[in-house]
Each structure stands twice: as structure tokens, then as C-alpha cells.
Amino acid sequence: MIDWFVNTLRTYPEIAIFLSLALGYYFGSFTYKGLGLGAVTATLIAAVIIGQLGITISPPLKATFFLMFLFAIGYGVGPQFVRGIAKDGLPQALFAAVVCVFCLGAPYIAAKIAGYDVGSALGLYAGSQTISASMGLGTDAINRLGLAPEETKKLLDAMPVAYAVTYIFGTIGSAIVLALIGPALLGIDLEAECKRYEAEQGGKKETGGAGTAWHHYELRAYRVREGGPVVGKTAHDAESMIPEQRVFIERIRRGSKIEDATADTVIQAGDIVAVAGRREVLVSLIGHAAEEVDDRELLAVPVEGVDVLVTTKEANGKTLAELAQWPSSRGVFLRRIARGATATEIPILPNTQIHRGDILTIVGRTQDTAAAAKALGVADRPSDVADVAFIGAAIAIGALIGALVYKVGDVPFTLSTSGGALISGLFFGWLRSVRPKFGRIPTSTVWFMNSVGLNVFIAVVGISSGPGFVAGLQQLGFSLFLWGIFATTVPLVLAMYVGKYVFRFHPAILLGCCSGARTTTASLGMINDRAKSQIPGLGYTVTYAVGNTLLTIWGMVLVMMMT
């Protein structure tokens, strides 16, 4: 039975890949206090174990899935990357670039001192900085060194060994350094700083919401009394009587007739008005001054919650307070802001700026949300249909450009097909954010391309290097783990001090900037927990976009530096 199983995997190596994915995703899903191996490392370990059986896999398969992964990465961060190098995000983009230099320098110094070969140095870099994608570009660079096949294979086999040993602390250690040690090193009270930031931006922390019995926004009916303060006023003037609160008179029953209210509708005594607003406003303010009635017909209006992809030039860079004054915002309430490839949740504060590529979840009457969506961009309604023609063409174009080789003297320079796919993803991801008529890739499809594309690549690497993994681990020893600690910790500590004293970021977002530049989502989650706030996420998205791009490219650069 065992012989049949082994021979089957050797004959049909695709089965070994899917088995690696199954084990990797299953065991990678286990966490302790938010920390775990993750799917990538767990898949690598499973693939290495399966690779002990001596399974041979066709090389083009690895490259195909890696191109798909890199394009998805670029597509997801494109809008934030472009904004990061523009005026409003420039400080965070520059900070991310500086941190990326630290992240390249520390592993390079460690590898040189320890005397590691190119493959081990690349694995040390990828694992300590938790940037698995860099191994793909680094692999391309090693293959172009012109070494003997057996020497190339030796270097490529050493890479996953160093990666697996250093990745665990790269993940857990970055969260500990930033979330637990960072505030003490910087001398800040993170929770207090986030509260201060919220106060400066005109916001306050709220509880409840979607998934709970408490609803943020409601529609209620009230009877207008004779001599009441709103009699004879227009709907707009009546709404303005509650300053700094967004309430809207949506409909009016006058006798037996029901009509939609506009800003110019005049309210009369005896009218029954349907008022939409925050629950506490309706209960505490209006509820004490007016008679609430149960008018089912008046309140029976079509409402919806819809995601809107921000694409218009007019909305780009505007604060929520400014957008609230737009006529198209009447009757619409904002429930959530998601930004970037990791869908980082952005706090809803009056001074929060909205940018192209953001996803706004708005609620209100159907006609109101449609008007708001048109002004902001396009409604991103649920769909499982992807523009596959666009995906194939974009990856092909990027890979063709990347395959070009330029010579400066006798030195060849090339992006490689991998680098070309990444740059293509950045460009077309940005283009989609400003021209949303084509190139739709649903979030679930982007996730699949990103996660499964990378893990198939990792599975092939692990299976191919399996036979030499144990020998490599014995050769490198425990010192590799210690060098991994050095390579993980030093850039993060430097980043915190540079962010505080050179870039002078607000303490509430500083650690979020550090997490983004190092593309460590696990640390951002722990930072938010420590802060009891989503404010640190404001520093994550631009730095993540820049960091994810540069740290991936650094895999190729490190090989050049080591050779």
C-alpha cells in the first residue's frame, strides 16, 4: 500500500502539490492568540516532507503560478502605491522605502558575517522579513548566474531551508517587537495616543453595529404637532436644527398621501415624517420632542447596503466632512471604509480622507445610495465573474516586457518575467481604480490568485528541495535562527526611531507605518488590539503598498549584492 502511494505521487506529481496545499492550509489555520505558522510556512513544511519521496515536478508550473501571484499582488496595491508616490502620501512612501533599505541591509550583513551562500542568504532575507514573494525573483536571478546545474540546484535547495528556520520568528517576533516592545521603547501610551488622535480628528469610539442587536442607523416616523418648531420650515432647515448630526427627512405622509421629501419640501402641522439618522439621535433628541407613530406604509421603503469603489477625481482626497456636504450624500450613511490589498479598515472620522481605490460601505434608500455611488465612483456589487481576458493579457504584457534584457556595457539588466508581472499588476490595478469600466477581478478571485498562486509556488519549491532540506538544516544549525532574530529585529527598531524623530509621524499611526513597511499584517492586528482602536491602520496601507513592492524586488537585488 505504501509503495503504491509513493509510486503514484512520483508518477502524478500534481497529486503531491494538492496534498501539500491541503496539509498546509489546514495546519496553517491554527493560531494561538492570533499567531501561527500561516499557510505559506505550513505548506512549505508539508511539501518538504512529501519531497523526501523524490518527486520531480516540471519547472514551468512553478513559474506560471508565481506570475499569477505577483500580478495579483500588484493589482491589489496599485492604487495605494501610485498615491504613495504622489504628494499626499509621499512621507509615508519615503518612510517605507527607508525601512525597506534597512530590511535589505540587515540580512545582507548577517549573511556576509556568517558566510552563507547566495541561496541561504536569500532564504534568510525572505524568512526574516516574511516576504515569500522575494524567493521567486531571487530564484530567477540565481538561474541567470550562469552556474553549473548542480551548483544552481544546491543554492536553490538551501533557500527554503533558511526561509523555514527564520520565518517563524519573522512573524511572531515582528508582532512582539512592534506591539509589545515598541511602545515602551518609544515612551508612548498607545491607547491614549489613539484617543487623542481621534479627538483631534473630531471622532469618538463607538460600539455595536453590524452583527449585533444595536443598529447604527434607523428610519422612524414622527407626527408634527401644531405649533411645533419645524412647522413651516423646509426639510433642509428642519434637519439643520440638530447641529453636527446627520438626520434626513426621507418621506412625508400628508393626510392619506405619501410622498418623498426633498430638501425644499415644507413641513406642515399634522404631517407624519419619516426621519433617518443615528439611533441615539432619534431616540434621545427627536424622541423626546415629538410623538413617534407606527406607520408601516410610510416606513416601507427599499433600503440597501452597498460597497462603492471610489474612482472619481472629485472625491479623491476629500474628507468625510466635505463629502457629507455634497447633495448626493443626502440620506446616505457610511458604515465602513476598507483600503488596500489587505482591506484594512479605516476609522470613520470627520477628517478622514477618502482616496481612489477605497471601498466605502454605504447604507440608505436605494435611490439615495445609487446617487451617492455615481458621485463617488461605481457600485461594487457582489459578483463572481472575473475579466479573464484582461488578466491573461495583462500578465502576458508584463511578462513580455520583463523578459527584455538590457546591457550596460557587459552587464545584463532585466526585470525578469516575474518583475514584469508585478509592475503590470501595479499599473493595471491603478488603472482599474480610475477607469473601472474594465478589468474587474472580484475580491475572492484576487485572494485565490494571491494565496493559491504563492502556495503552489512554495509547494513546488518545497517538494523539489525536499531531499536536501534535512542536510541543509544540519549544516546551517541553530546559528541561522539567531541570525534570523537579528535580521528581523534590527530593521524594526531602526524604523520606529526613524519614524518618530526623522519623519515625526503621530504616535498613533507610527507603529502602523512600521507594520505596513515590513508588510507584517500579524503585527498590525496585535497593535490594534493593544491600542483598542483601528487608528494605527491609517499608517498601514500606503507603506504596505510600497513595502510589498520593494521587498519583493529586493530578492533579485540581494542576489546581485551577494555575487
XYZ file of C-alpha atoms in Angstrom:
563
model
C 0.000 0.000 0.000
C 2.802 2.398 0.931
C 4.751 1.516 -2.223
C 1.647 2.147 -4.327
C 1.135 5.538 -2.665
C 4.769 6.587 -3.198
C 4.849 5.412 -6.798
C 1.550 7.192 -7.507
C 2.912 10.507 -6.219
C 6.055 10.074 -8.300
C 4.003 9.280 -11.396
C 1.437 12.024 -10.809
C 3.294 14.870 -9.077
C 0.195 17.102 -9.315
C -1.298 14.979 -6.534
C 1.701 15.805 -4.322
C 1.099 19.530 -4.922
C -2.561 19.371 -3.925
C -1.696 17.237 -0.903
C 0.844 19.877 0.178
C -1.809 22.593 -0.185
C -4.353 20.602 1.805
C -1.967 19.981 4.691
C -0.522 23.493 4.550
C -3.828 25.356 4.642
C -5.210 23.036 7.316
C -2.327 23.197 9.771
C -1.582 26.815 8.876
C -5.053 27.821 10.052
C -4.275 27.019 13.694
C -3.295 30.066 15.741
C -2.542 30.947 19.330
C -3.514 34.471 20.328
C -3.574 35.470 16.680
C -0.162 33.994 15.832
C 0.560 30.832 13.906
C 2.620 29.258 11.124
C 0.344 30.562 8.407
C -0.499 28.802 5.167
C 2.805 29.604 3.429
C 5.152 28.163 6.048
C 2.878 25.200 6.760
C 2.677 24.427 3.023
C 6.464 24.620 2.731
C 6.954 22.207 5.632
C 4.366 19.778 4.236
C 5.964 19.977 0.787
C 9.447 19.369 2.195
C 8.223 16.250 3.988
C 6.473 14.965 0.866
C 9.544 15.879 -1.170
C 11.569 13.265 0.745
C 9.921 10.732 -1.603
C 11.946 12.054 -4.544
C 9.232 13.637 -6.690
C 10.087 15.510 -9.891
C 7.908 18.453 -10.998
C 8.019 20.309 -14.313
C 9.626 23.784 -13.802
C 7.102 25.824 -15.897
C 4.345 25.011 -13.423
C 6.124 26.924 -10.645
C 6.701 29.967 -12.844
C 3.091 30.030 -14.086
C 1.556 30.221 -10.635
C 4.167 32.668 -9.427
C 3.366 35.109 -12.245
C -0.312 34.849 -11.320
C 0.550 35.597 -7.694
C 2.759 38.595 -8.467
C 0.165 40.140 -10.770
C -2.478 39.797 -8.015
C -0.144 41.477 -5.526
C 0.426 44.419 -7.850
C -3.260 44.671 -8.797
C -4.274 44.824 -5.150
C -1.810 47.515 -4.054
C -1.709 49.533 -7.292
C -3.951 52.453 -6.215
C -2.160 52.869 -2.877
C 1.276 52.530 -4.480
C 0.560 55.299 -7.003
C -0.939 57.514 -4.302
C 2.072 56.778 -2.111
C 4.467 58.300 -4.611
C 2.137 61.245 -5.191
C 2.070 64.339 -2.995
C -0.354 63.375 -0.223
C 1.252 60.023 0.600
C 4.862 60.936 -0.069
C 6.137 60.997 3.557
C 4.778 57.525 4.250
C 6.089 56.250 0.904
C 9.572 57.624 1.615
C 9.490 56.134 5.093
C 8.578 52.737 3.649
C 11.476 52.976 1.188
C 13.913 53.755 4.028
C 12.615 50.830 6.093
C 12.955 48.534 3.080
C 16.631 49.508 2.834
C 17.036 48.503 6.497
C 15.245 45.226 5.748
C 17.682 44.500 2.923
C 20.784 45.617 4.766
C 20.346 43.607 7.976
C 20.046 40.161 6.294
C 22.859 41.046 3.895
C 25.183 41.922 6.776
C 24.156 38.783 8.660
C 24.756 36.564 5.623
C 28.173 38.113 4.958
C 29.318 37.754 8.575
C 28.011 34.194 8.833
C 29.495 33.239 5.454
C 26.251 31.995 3.925
C 25.943 31.238 0.225
C 23.523 33.089 -2.034
C 20.684 30.605 -1.564
C 20.893 30.663 2.228
C 21.152 34.464 2.236
C 18.034 34.724 0.089
C 16.127 32.364 2.395
C 17.323 34.282 5.454
C 16.076 37.515 3.903
C 12.714 36.113 2.791
C 12.013 34.427 6.120
C 13.187 37.148 8.484
C 11.240 39.797 6.536
C 8.275 37.447 5.902
C 8.276 38.290 2.195
C 7.807 34.936 0.492
C 7.409 36.544 -2.937
C 11.066 37.596 -2.960
C 12.126 33.969 -3.363
C 10.575 33.912 -6.828
C 12.531 36.877 -8.147
C 15.605 35.623 -6.312
C 15.223 32.225 -7.971
C 15.136 33.891 -11.377
C 18.291 35.825 -10.516
C 20.124 32.680 -9.344
C 19.162 30.853 -12.539
C 20.724 33.695 -14.560
C 24.092 33.498 -12.762
C 25.395 31.023 -15.341
C 26.499 28.456 -12.765
C 26.737 24.726 -13.316
C 23.356 22.961 -12.942
C 24.422 21.100 -9.803
C 25.666 24.334 -8.187
C 22.456 26.159 -9.073
C 20.391 23.350 -7.583
C 22.483 23.451 -4.400
C 21.775 27.165 -3.971
C 18.067 26.779 -4.698
C 17.784 23.882 -2.235
C 19.415 25.960 0.507
C 16.881 28.779 0.089
C 13.764 27.080 1.612
C 15.838 25.717 4.486
C 16.850 29.201 5.611
C 13.355 30.524 4.922
C 11.621 27.913 7.089
C 14.033 28.406 10.004
C 13.768 32.203 10.072
C 10.109 32.754 9.094
C 8.597 31.784 12.442
C 10.407 34.491 14.382
C 9.975 36.814 11.426
C 6.212 36.624 12.012
C 5.976 36.265 15.773
C 8.998 38.441 16.511
C 7.802 41.373 14.414
C 4.496 41.387 16.295
C 6.273 41.257 19.657
C 8.807 43.964 18.762
C 6.245 46.391 17.363
C 3.200 45.805 19.554
C 4.715 44.869 22.913
C 8.226 46.320 22.986
C 7.708 49.249 20.605
C 5.518 51.493 22.812
C 7.977 51.065 25.689
C 10.991 51.915 23.508
C 9.226 54.994 22.153
C 7.878 56.026 25.540
C 4.257 56.292 24.387
C 0.896 55.187 25.750
C -0.566 53.738 22.557
C -4.179 53.640 23.722
C -4.052 57.226 24.983
C -2.389 58.438 21.773
C -5.128 56.841 19.658
C -7.805 58.512 21.765
C -6.007 61.830 21.365
C -5.783 61.323 17.607
C -9.492 60.549 17.402
C -10.274 63.696 19.378
C -8.059 65.787 17.087
C -9.854 64.400 14.048
C -13.282 65.088 15.530
C -14.261 61.480 16.174
C -15.118 59.221 19.045
C -15.130 55.477 19.652
C -18.415 53.684 19.098
C -19.678 50.227 19.926
C -22.234 47.933 18.370
C -23.137 47.842 14.701
C -23.490 45.157 12.081
C -23.991 41.690 13.552
C -25.430 42.991 16.828
C -28.931 43.832 18.041
C -27.942 47.510 18.075
C -28.298 49.288 14.725
C -26.272 52.368 13.893
C -28.841 53.975 11.598
C -32.618 53.743 11.688
C -35.719 55.123 9.978
C -38.516 56.232 12.347
C -41.858 58.029 11.930
C -42.938 61.106 13.949
C -46.082 63.224 13.947
C -45.560 67.000 13.592
C -47.529 68.811 16.316
C -49.416 72.083 15.896
C -47.067 74.928 16.763
C -44.057 72.621 16.715
C -40.597 74.064 15.981
C -40.411 72.527 12.488
C -43.808 73.719 11.230
C -43.367 75.953 8.176
C -39.703 75.053 7.738
C -38.212 73.270 4.764
C -36.862 69.769 5.286
C -33.311 71.123 4.960
C -33.901 73.792 7.634
C -35.517 71.249 9.937
C -32.601 68.870 9.512
C -30.190 71.733 10.317
C -31.837 72.264 13.714
C -29.753 69.385 15.068
C -26.212 70.704 14.553
C -23.302 68.357 13.875
C -25.681 65.424 13.371
C -26.758 63.918 10.074
C -30.527 63.393 10.056
C -32.744 63.382 6.979
C -36.480 63.656 6.422
C -36.978 60.944 3.804
C -40.771 60.786 3.326
C -43.905 62.591 4.434
C -47.476 61.425 4.927
C -49.909 64.299 4.447
C -53.415 63.027 5.018
C -53.707 59.829 3.002
C -50.978 60.784 0.565
C -47.320 59.702 0.910
C -44.552 61.462 -0.983
C -40.759 61.539 -0.968
C -39.296 64.596 0.736
C -36.730 66.855 -0.874
C -34.565 69.496 0.744
C -37.155 72.156 -0.251
C -40.257 70.333 0.998
C -42.156 72.496 3.534
C -43.354 70.705 6.657
C -46.894 71.320 7.889
C -48.688 70.613 11.147
C -50.191 67.131 11.214
C -47.620 65.681 8.811
C -46.072 62.350 9.677
C -42.415 62.429 8.708
C -40.032 59.501 8.247
C -36.678 60.556 9.699
C -33.405 58.668 9.125
C -30.386 59.116 11.340
C -28.213 57.724 14.042
C -30.160 55.717 16.550
C -29.094 57.699 19.587
C -30.107 60.966 17.881
C -33.562 59.689 17.026
C -34.104 58.251 20.491
C -32.542 60.942 22.690
C -33.302 64.175 20.813
C -36.233 63.776 18.446
C -37.937 61.106 20.509
C -38.351 63.458 23.492
C -39.715 66.334 21.427
C -42.070 64.546 19.043
C -44.695 61.827 19.039
C -43.452 58.628 17.447
C -46.005 56.639 15.447
C -46.010 53.198 13.864
C -46.716 53.888 10.197
C -45.738 50.760 8.343
C -46.661 52.073 4.901
C -44.599 55.232 5.392
C -41.583 53.275 6.609
C -41.838 50.566 3.949
C -39.061 51.936 1.732
C -36.429 49.952 -0.191
C -33.064 50.236 1.570
C -29.722 48.641 0.884
C -26.147 48.487 1.942
C -23.757 48.650 -0.982
C -20.000 48.740 -1.451
C -18.777 51.635 -3.593
C -15.375 51.690 -5.299
C -14.095 55.270 -5.173
C -12.840 56.295 -8.625
C -13.878 59.911 -9.292
C -11.361 62.740 -9.285
C -13.811 64.936 -7.347
C -13.984 62.524 -4.400
C -10.265 61.725 -4.293
C -8.592 63.371 -1.293
C -11.818 64.776 0.182
C -12.540 64.405 3.886
C -15.722 62.769 5.114
C -16.864 66.144 6.448
C -16.512 67.620 2.945
C -18.273 64.692 1.278
C -21.153 64.989 3.749
C -21.985 68.403 2.264
C -22.467 67.024 -1.246
C -26.127 66.939 -2.406
C -25.610 63.303 -3.439
C -24.770 62.407 0.174
C -28.251 63.290 1.413
C -29.928 60.302 3.022
C -26.797 58.161 2.884
C -24.775 56.918 5.857
C -21.275 55.443 5.901
C -20.807 52.122 7.628
C -17.237 51.082 6.723
C -14.084 52.121 4.850
C -11.744 49.420 3.524
C -8.412 50.314 1.957
C -5.646 48.433 0.222
C -4.948 44.835 -0.757
C -5.449 43.669 2.810
C -8.784 45.522 3.096
C -7.515 47.431 6.121
C -10.417 49.020 7.985
C -10.022 52.790 8.205
C -11.577 54.747 11.119
C -14.624 56.844 10.244
C -13.717 60.342 11.429
C -14.759 63.754 10.072
C -11.221 64.489 8.843
C -10.568 61.034 7.378
C -9.572 61.450 3.731
C -11.026 59.235 1.019
C -8.839 58.074 -1.861
C -9.262 56.319 -5.160
C -9.384 52.582 -4.687
C -11.102 52.782 -1.283
C -14.191 50.653 -0.764
C -16.967 52.528 1.072
C -19.896 50.587 2.511
C -22.888 52.938 2.471
C -26.475 52.387 3.594
C -29.696 54.196 2.775
C -32.658 54.168 0.448
C -31.930 52.547 -2.888
C -32.287 55.781 -4.850
C -30.030 57.628 -2.397
C -27.257 55.017 -2.467
C -27.415 54.949 -6.267
C -26.912 58.730 -6.424
C -24.040 58.582 -3.932
C -22.367 55.692 -5.772
C -22.491 57.637 -9.044
C -20.839 60.663 -7.425
C -18.130 58.614 -5.716
C -17.380 56.007 -8.354
C -19.093 52.717 -9.109
C -21.167 50.319 -7.035
C -19.039 47.264 -6.355
C -21.896 44.799 -6.209
C -21.180 41.143 -5.397
C -20.173 39.146 -8.473
C -18.138 36.022 -9.088
C -17.339 36.885 -12.718
C -13.756 37.955 -13.434
C -12.428 39.571 -16.605
C -10.165 36.658 -17.508
C -9.254 38.141 -20.895
C -7.911 41.174 -19.031
C -5.994 39.009 -16.543
C -4.336 36.934 -19.251
C -3.450 39.905 -21.437
C -2.093 41.974 -18.543
C 0.153 39.173 -17.249
C 1.374 38.402 -20.783
C 2.197 42.061 -21.467
C 4.065 42.428 -18.179
C 5.998 39.186 -18.647
C 6.989 40.123 -22.217
C 8.319 43.487 -21.066
C 10.104 41.839 -18.148
C 11.749 39.291 -20.447
C 13.638 42.041 -22.279
C 17.338 42.196 -21.421
C 19.237 45.475 -21.463
C 23.022 45.579 -21.444
C 25.022 48.338 -19.808
C 28.497 47.546 -21.040
C 28.819 43.811 -20.457
C 26.361 43.732 -17.556
C 22.845 42.454 -18.433
C 19.866 44.016 -16.676
C 16.325 42.655 -16.784
C 13.137 42.865 -14.753
C 12.548 39.135 -15.443
C 9.092 37.850 -16.252
C 8.306 37.911 -12.522
C 9.207 41.572 -12.105
C 7.305 42.420 -15.262
C 4.148 40.724 -13.929
C 4.443 42.694 -10.681
C 4.843 46.038 -12.468
C 1.947 45.152 -14.777
C -0.240 44.440 -11.754
C 0.648 47.802 -10.220
C -0.202 49.679 -13.409
C -3.432 47.893 -14.234
C -4.565 47.902 -10.607
C -4.191 51.676 -10.559
C -5.847 51.992 -13.973
C -8.826 49.980 -12.745
C -9.259 52.436 -9.860
C -9.618 55.383 -12.240
C -11.222 53.618 -15.237
C -13.485 50.972 -13.679
C -15.255 50.004 -16.915
C -12.911 47.071 -17.495
C -10.565 44.771 -15.642
C -12.907 43.664 -12.869
C -11.393 40.997 -10.643
C -13.644 40.112 -7.667
C -12.016 40.191 -4.259
C -12.370 36.433 -3.916
C -10.543 35.913 -7.232
C -7.722 38.253 -6.204
C -7.410 36.272 -2.967
C -7.238 32.991 -4.885
C -4.593 34.278 -7.282
C -2.638 35.760 -4.399
C -2.833 32.956 -1.853
C -3.050 29.828 -4.004
C -0.665 31.198 -6.625
C 2.006 31.749 -3.986
C 1.407 28.465 -2.183
C 1.587 26.362 -5.344
C 4.939 28.022 -5.998
C 6.017 27.297 -2.418
C 4.799 23.694 -2.677
C 6.876 23.116 -5.821
C 9.924 24.683 -4.157
C 9.483 22.515 -1.060
C 8.908 19.272 -2.973
C 11.879 19.900 -5.254
C 14.240 20.768 -2.404
C 12.937 18.119 -0.017
C 15.812 15.625 -0.334
C 18.431 18.243 0.561
C 16.415 20.032 3.245
C 17.456 17.951 6.252
C 21.137 18.012 5.281
C 20.973 21.773 4.812
C 19.346 22.288 8.199
C 22.038 20.214 9.893
C 24.733 22.221 8.150
C 23.361 25.693 8.963
C 22.386 24.837 12.538
C 20.945 26.953 15.345
C 23.059 29.969 14.410
C 20.757 30.556 11.430
C 17.811 31.037 13.786
C 19.816 33.595 15.809
C 20.807 35.484 12.675
C 17.120 35.479 11.756
C 16.331 37.204 15.056
C 18.960 39.828 14.275
C 17.655 40.391 10.723
C 14.056 40.701 11.954
C 14.613 42.929 14.974
C 17.195 45.483 13.836
C 15.185 46.962 10.918
C 12.048 47.270 13.074
C 13.842 49.070 15.895
C 15.522 51.436 13.443
C 12.180 52.017 11.715
C 10.466 53.073 14.948
C 13.108 55.650 15.810
C 13.353 56.992 12.259
C 9.575 57.302 12.115
C 9.468 59.168 15.412
C 12.450 61.504 15.148
C 13.019 61.953 11.394
C 9.553 61.687 9.837
C 7.764 62.773 13.034
C 4.681 60.634 12.487
C 1.874 60.892 15.008
C 2.461 58.225 17.698
C -0.991 56.766 16.981
C -0.080 55.789 13.408
C 3.695 55.317 13.728
C 3.590 51.612 14.562
C 1.047 51.066 11.801
C 3.510 52.659 9.369
C 6.215 50.279 10.582
C 3.912 47.264 10.148
C 2.994 48.303 6.630
C 6.554 48.968 5.509
C 7.506 45.474 6.728
C 4.216 44.019 5.323
C 3.511 42.236 8.582
C -0.258 42.048 8.990
C 0.035 39.949 12.143
C 1.745 42.805 13.968
C -0.918 45.306 12.845
C -3.622 43.134 14.378
C -1.749 42.986 17.672
C -1.060 46.734 17.589
C -4.768 47.456 17.075
C -5.612 45.168 19.988
C -3.129 46.962 22.235
C -4.424 50.340 21.087
C -8.083 49.256 21.352
C -8.542 51.209 18.125
C -8.307 50.969 14.328
C -6.341 54.234 14.147
C -2.917 52.559 13.551
C -4.357 51.209 10.290
C -4.223 54.743 8.852
C -0.457 54.339 8.586
C -0.557 50.845 7.107
C -1.939 50.995 3.579
C 0.479 53.303 1.724
C 3.524 51.856 3.467
C 2.280 48.321 2.774
C 1.886 49.041 -0.935
C 5.394 50.471 -1.233
C 6.963 47.927 1.111
C 5.361 44.931 -0.568
C 6.682 46.062 -3.931
C 10.229 46.914 -2.874
C 10.713 43.949 -0.542
C 9.686 41.610 -3.350
C 12.145 43.205 -5.779
C 14.865 43.070 -3.128
C 15.031 39.282 -3.626
C 16.644 39.884 -7.003
C 18.760 42.757 -5.666
C 20.137 40.650 -2.798
C 21.367 38.002 -5.215
C 23.186 40.708 -7.187
C 24.719 42.083 -3.982
C 25.859 38.655 -2.787
C 27.510 37.825 -6.120
